XYZ file of C-alpha atoms in Angstrom:
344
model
C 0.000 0.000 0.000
C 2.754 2.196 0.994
C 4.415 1.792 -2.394
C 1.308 2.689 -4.266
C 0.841 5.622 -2.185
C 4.331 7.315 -3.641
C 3.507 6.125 -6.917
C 0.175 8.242 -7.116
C 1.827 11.159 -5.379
C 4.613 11.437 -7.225
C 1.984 11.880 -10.066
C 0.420 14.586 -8.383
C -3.371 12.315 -7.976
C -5.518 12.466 -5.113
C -4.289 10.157 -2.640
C -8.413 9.899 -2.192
C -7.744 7.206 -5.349
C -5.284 5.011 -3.006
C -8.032 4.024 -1.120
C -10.559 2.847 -3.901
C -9.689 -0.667 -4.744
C -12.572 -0.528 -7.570
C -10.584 1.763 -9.553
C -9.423 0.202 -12.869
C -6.462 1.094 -14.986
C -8.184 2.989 -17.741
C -9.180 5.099 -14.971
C -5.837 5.607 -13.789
C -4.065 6.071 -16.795
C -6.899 8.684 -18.107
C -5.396 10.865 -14.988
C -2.072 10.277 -15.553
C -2.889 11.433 -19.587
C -4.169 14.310 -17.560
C -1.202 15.303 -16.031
C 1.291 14.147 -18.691
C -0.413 16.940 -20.391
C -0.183 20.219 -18.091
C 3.674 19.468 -18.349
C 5.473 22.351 -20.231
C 7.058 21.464 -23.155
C 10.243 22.098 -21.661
C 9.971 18.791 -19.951
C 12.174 16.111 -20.967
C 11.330 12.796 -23.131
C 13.044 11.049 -20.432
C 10.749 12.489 -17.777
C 7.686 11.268 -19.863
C 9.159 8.046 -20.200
C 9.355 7.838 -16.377
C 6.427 8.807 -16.014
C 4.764 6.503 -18.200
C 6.881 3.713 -16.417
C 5.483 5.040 -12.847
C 1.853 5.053 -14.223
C 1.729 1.561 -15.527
C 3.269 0.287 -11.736
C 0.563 2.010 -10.391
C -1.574 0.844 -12.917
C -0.930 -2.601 -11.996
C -0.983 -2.378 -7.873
C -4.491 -1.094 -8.294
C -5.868 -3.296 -10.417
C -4.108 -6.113 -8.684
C -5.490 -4.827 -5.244
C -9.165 -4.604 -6.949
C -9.085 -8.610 -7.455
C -8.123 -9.056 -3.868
C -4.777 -11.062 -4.492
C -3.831 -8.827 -2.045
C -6.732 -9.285 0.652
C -5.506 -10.863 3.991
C -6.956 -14.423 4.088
C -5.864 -14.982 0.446
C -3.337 -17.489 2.131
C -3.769 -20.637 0.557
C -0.744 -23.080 1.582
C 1.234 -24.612 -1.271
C 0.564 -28.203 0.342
C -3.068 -27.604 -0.059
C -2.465 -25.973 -3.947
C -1.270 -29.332 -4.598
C -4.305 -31.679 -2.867
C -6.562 -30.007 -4.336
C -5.283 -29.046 -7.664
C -7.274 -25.789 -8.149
C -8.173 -25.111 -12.090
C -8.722 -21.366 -11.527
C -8.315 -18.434 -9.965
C -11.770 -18.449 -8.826
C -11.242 -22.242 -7.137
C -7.882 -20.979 -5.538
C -10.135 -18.004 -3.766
C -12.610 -20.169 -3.139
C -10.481 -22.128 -0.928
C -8.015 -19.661 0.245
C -10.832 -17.844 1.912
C -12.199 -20.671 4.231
C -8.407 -21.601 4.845
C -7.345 -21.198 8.626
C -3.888 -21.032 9.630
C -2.635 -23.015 12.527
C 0.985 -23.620 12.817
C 0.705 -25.762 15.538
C 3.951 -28.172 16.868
C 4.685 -30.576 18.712
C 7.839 -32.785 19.102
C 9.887 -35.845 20.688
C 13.147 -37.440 20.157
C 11.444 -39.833 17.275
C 9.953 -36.375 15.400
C 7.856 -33.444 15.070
C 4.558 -32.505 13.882
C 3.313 -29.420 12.489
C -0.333 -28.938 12.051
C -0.237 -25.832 9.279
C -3.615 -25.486 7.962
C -6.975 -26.179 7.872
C -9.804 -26.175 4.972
C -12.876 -28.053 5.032
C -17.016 -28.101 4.318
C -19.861 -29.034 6.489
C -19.112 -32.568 6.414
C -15.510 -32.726 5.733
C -12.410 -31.420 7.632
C -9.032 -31.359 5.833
C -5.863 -30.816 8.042
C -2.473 -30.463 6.245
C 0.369 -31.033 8.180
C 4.217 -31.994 7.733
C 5.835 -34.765 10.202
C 9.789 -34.805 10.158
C 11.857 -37.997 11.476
C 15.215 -37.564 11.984
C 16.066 -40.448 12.339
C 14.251 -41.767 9.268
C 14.085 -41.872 5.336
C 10.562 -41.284 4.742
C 10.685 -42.615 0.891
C 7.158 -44.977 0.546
C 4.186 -44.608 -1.373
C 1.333 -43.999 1.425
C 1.631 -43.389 5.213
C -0.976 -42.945 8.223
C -1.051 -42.724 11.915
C -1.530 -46.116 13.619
C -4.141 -43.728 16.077
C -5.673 -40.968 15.153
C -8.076 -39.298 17.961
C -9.334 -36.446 18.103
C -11.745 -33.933 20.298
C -13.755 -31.402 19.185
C -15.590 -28.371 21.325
C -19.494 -29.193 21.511
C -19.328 -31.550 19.017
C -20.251 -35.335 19.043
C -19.968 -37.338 15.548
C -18.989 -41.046 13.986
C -15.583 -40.292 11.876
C -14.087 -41.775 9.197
C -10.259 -41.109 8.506
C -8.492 -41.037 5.463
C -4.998 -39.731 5.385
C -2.967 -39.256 1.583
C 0.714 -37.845 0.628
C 1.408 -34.767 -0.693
C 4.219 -34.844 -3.331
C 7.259 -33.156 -2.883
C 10.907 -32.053 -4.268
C 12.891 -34.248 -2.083
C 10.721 -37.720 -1.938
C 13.777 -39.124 -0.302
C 14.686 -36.793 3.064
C 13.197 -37.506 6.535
C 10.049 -35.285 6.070
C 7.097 -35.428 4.581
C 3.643 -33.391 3.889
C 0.398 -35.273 4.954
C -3.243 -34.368 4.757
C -5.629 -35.802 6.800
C -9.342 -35.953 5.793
C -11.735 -36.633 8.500
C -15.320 -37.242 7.577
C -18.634 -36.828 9.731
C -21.828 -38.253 9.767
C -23.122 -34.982 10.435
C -22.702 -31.436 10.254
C -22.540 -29.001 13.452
C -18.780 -27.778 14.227
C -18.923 -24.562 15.570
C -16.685 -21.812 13.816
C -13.718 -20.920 16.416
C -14.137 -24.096 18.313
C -11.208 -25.918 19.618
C -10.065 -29.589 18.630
C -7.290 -31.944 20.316
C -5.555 -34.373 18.009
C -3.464 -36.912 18.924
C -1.081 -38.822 16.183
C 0.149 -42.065 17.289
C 2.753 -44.220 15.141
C 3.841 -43.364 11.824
C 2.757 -46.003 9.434
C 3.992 -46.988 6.058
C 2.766 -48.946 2.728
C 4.531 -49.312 -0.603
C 1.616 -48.992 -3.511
C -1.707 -50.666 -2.947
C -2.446 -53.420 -2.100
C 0.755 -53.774 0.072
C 0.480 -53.699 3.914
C 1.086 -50.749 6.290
C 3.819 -51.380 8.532
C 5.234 -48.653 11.931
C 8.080 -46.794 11.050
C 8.179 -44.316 13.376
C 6.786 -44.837 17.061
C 5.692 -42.197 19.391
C 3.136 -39.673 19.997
C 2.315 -36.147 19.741
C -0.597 -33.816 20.709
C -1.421 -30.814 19.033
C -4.725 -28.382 20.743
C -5.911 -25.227 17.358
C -8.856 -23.478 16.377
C -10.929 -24.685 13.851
C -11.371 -21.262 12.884
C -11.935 -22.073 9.039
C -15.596 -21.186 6.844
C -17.279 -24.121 6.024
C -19.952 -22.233 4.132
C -19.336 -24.229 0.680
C -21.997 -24.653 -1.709
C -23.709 -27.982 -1.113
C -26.335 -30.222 -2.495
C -27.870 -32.752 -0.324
C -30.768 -35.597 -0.805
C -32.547 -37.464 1.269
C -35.274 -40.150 0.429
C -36.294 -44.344 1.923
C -35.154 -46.729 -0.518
C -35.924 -50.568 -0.929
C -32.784 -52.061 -0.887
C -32.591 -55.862 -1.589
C -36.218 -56.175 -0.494
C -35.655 -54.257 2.664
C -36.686 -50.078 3.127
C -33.919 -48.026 4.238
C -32.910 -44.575 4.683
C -30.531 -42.500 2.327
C -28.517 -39.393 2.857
C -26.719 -37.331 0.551
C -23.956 -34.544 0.905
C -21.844 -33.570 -2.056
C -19.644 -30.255 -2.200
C -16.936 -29.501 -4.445
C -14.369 -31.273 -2.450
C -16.754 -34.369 -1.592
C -19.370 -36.624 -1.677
C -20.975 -38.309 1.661
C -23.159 -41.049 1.721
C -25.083 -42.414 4.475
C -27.472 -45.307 4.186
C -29.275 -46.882 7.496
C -31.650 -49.647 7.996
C -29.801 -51.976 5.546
C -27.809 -55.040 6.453
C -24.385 -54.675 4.502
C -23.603 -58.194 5.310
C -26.429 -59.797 3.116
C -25.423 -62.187 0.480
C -26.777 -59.965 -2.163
C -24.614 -57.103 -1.380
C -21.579 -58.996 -0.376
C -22.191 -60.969 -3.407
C -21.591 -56.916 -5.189
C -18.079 -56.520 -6.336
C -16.111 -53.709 -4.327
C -16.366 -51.590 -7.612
C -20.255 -51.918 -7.438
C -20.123 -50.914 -3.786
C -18.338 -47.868 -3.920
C -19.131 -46.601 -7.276
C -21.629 -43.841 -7.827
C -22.653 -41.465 -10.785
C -22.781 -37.789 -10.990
C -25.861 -36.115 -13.884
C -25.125 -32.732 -14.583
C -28.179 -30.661 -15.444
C -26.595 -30.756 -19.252
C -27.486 -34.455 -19.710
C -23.835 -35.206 -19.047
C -22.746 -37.804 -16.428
C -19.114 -39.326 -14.768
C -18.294 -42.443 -13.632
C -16.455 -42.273 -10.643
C -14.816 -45.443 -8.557
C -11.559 -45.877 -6.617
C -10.136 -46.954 -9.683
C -11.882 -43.599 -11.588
C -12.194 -39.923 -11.021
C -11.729 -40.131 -7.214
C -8.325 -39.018 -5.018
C -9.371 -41.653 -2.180
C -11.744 -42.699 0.124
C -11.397 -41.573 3.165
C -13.149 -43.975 4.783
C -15.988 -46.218 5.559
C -17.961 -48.298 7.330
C -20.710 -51.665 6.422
C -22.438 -53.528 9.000
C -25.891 -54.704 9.921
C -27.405 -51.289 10.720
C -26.336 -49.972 7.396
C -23.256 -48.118 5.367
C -21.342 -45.184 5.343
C -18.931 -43.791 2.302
C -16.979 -40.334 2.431
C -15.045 -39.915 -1.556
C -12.657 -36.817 -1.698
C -12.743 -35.592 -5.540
C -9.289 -35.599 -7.695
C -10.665 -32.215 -8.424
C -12.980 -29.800 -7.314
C -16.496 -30.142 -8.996
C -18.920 -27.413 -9.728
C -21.610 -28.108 -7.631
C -24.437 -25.806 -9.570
C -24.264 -28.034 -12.750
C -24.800 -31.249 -10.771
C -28.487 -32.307 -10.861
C -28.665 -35.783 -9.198
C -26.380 -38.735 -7.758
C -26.885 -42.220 -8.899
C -25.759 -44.615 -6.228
C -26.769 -48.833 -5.456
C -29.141 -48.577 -8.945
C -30.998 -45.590 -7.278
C -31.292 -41.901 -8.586
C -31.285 -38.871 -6.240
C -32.425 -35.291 -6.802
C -30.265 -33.019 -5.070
C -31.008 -29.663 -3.768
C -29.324 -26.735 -2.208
């Protein structure tokens, strides 16, 4: 701000202008053309130049400051630039300004964890941290926490937990840059509230299928607001569905970063749905209101799961996107054989 104040007083404008982030450049350089003109033709060609130089700078800070690259909260961490893979400067706002950040540590003689950031929807909570091991080359394909618990202010819900690597320049140092997805059954967290999360045991997998195994053991505790803004747009759906000859109850929550399914009164261990293969259990379909549809499966169009659960009181899903979706061109979710409207 400072600089753009000189700039426009060097030129002899009303520092009134510095203030007014609508301005445009036409409008700036139409006052510059103003002045350029009231100098005497005395003035030097190299003065103009300069002063042509000066007006385009200024130029430039203005119309950058009218987009708001410059607003505070615009603070999108690079970790979470690469999760999500934003397409556009409208998707990297869109997430920089519900982005909260923490910078939260915590360390022992087997490592230290830094909580930086947090992002996340009604459902969904995404926490990016880094975890360091000195002691360790941290060089596989997929890690977790053998424990993850957490406690949140005023705020009761079943949790699933997915947790997924974020690439990096140096795959093969002691550190490495984690986000961890944890899914509710419900919405309700309170803006501001406080949560306590406790990482035990550093697990690591080569590629899937292979098993996790611990590579680094200890614990660490880290206590941060979850002072992020969840309000995303959503669609939701909710409707009882025969499934397999038996009524049950269906919820829907899909936001740009997710899709959450919830399905009660339906026994997942039936033969008829155990008889389903794992790509006809976890696969749904998006309809866009343009005809259009995708496919999407763990194998298809999805980062990861983050986690589930089937039993004989029913099912739960939670599938973080490989890219953000446009939620106002989605018209309905096709899931088990069933359509769903969804509204906002």
């Amino acid at each position: 701000m400072r600089k753009k104040r000189n700039l426009l007083s060097e030129l002899e404008i009303n520092a009134a202008y510095t203030n007014d982030f609508t301005a445009d450049s036409n409008r700036i350089k139409r006052m510059v053309n103003d002045s350029l003109n009231s100098v005497t033709e005395e003035r030097t060609m190299y003065m103009k130049q300069k002063l042509c130089r000066m007006v385009l700078a200024a130029a430039v800070i203005l119309a950058v400051s009218a987009t708001g690259v410059f607003a505070a909260g615009f603070i999108l961490d690079s970790g979470f630039v690469r999760y999500f893979n934003p397409a556009s400067d409208v998707e990297m706002k869109f997430l920089s300004s519900s982005a909260y950040t923490v910078n939260q540590t915590d360390s022992n003689s087997s490592g230290t964890l830094t909580v930086k950031q947090v992002v996340g929807d009604e459902r969904n909570l995404f926490i990016l941290m880094d975890f360091a091991a000195p002691d360790a080359v941290l060089d596989y394909a997929r890690y977790r926490f053998d424990v993850t618990s957490h406690i949140i202010d005023d705020f009761d819900a079943n949790t699933s937990i997915g947790y997924r690597l974020i690439s990096d320049e140096n795959p093969n140092d002691d550190k490495i840059t984690l986000v961890c997805c944890l899914s509710f059954d419900r919405s309700g967290i309170k803006r501001g509230s406080k949560m306590s999360l406790t990482l035990r045991d550093l697990e690591a997998a080569s590629e899937y299928p292979s098993p996790f195994k611990t590579v680094v053991t200890g614990e660490w505790r880290v206590t941060f607001a979850l002072d992020y803004g969840a309000d995303f747009p959503k669609l939701t759906a909710e409707a009882d569905i025969p499934i397999f000859g038996r009524n049950s109850h269906e919820r829907l929550y899909v936001s740009p970063m997710a899709v959450n399914i919830t399905v009660t009164g339906f026994d997942a261990r039936s033969d008829e749905y155990q008889k389903m293969s794992n790509e006809e259990q976890s696969s749904f379909i998006l309809n866009y209101k343009d005809g259009q549809s995708e496919y999407y499966s763990f194998d298809s169009g999805i980062r990861h799961g983050v986690g589930g659960s089937a039993d004989g009181t029913g099912l739960t899903f939670t599938w973080v996107f490989d890219n953000l979706i446009d939620v106002k061109n989605v018209k309905s979710i096709t899931y088990l054989g069933h359509e769903f409207a969804l509204t906002d």
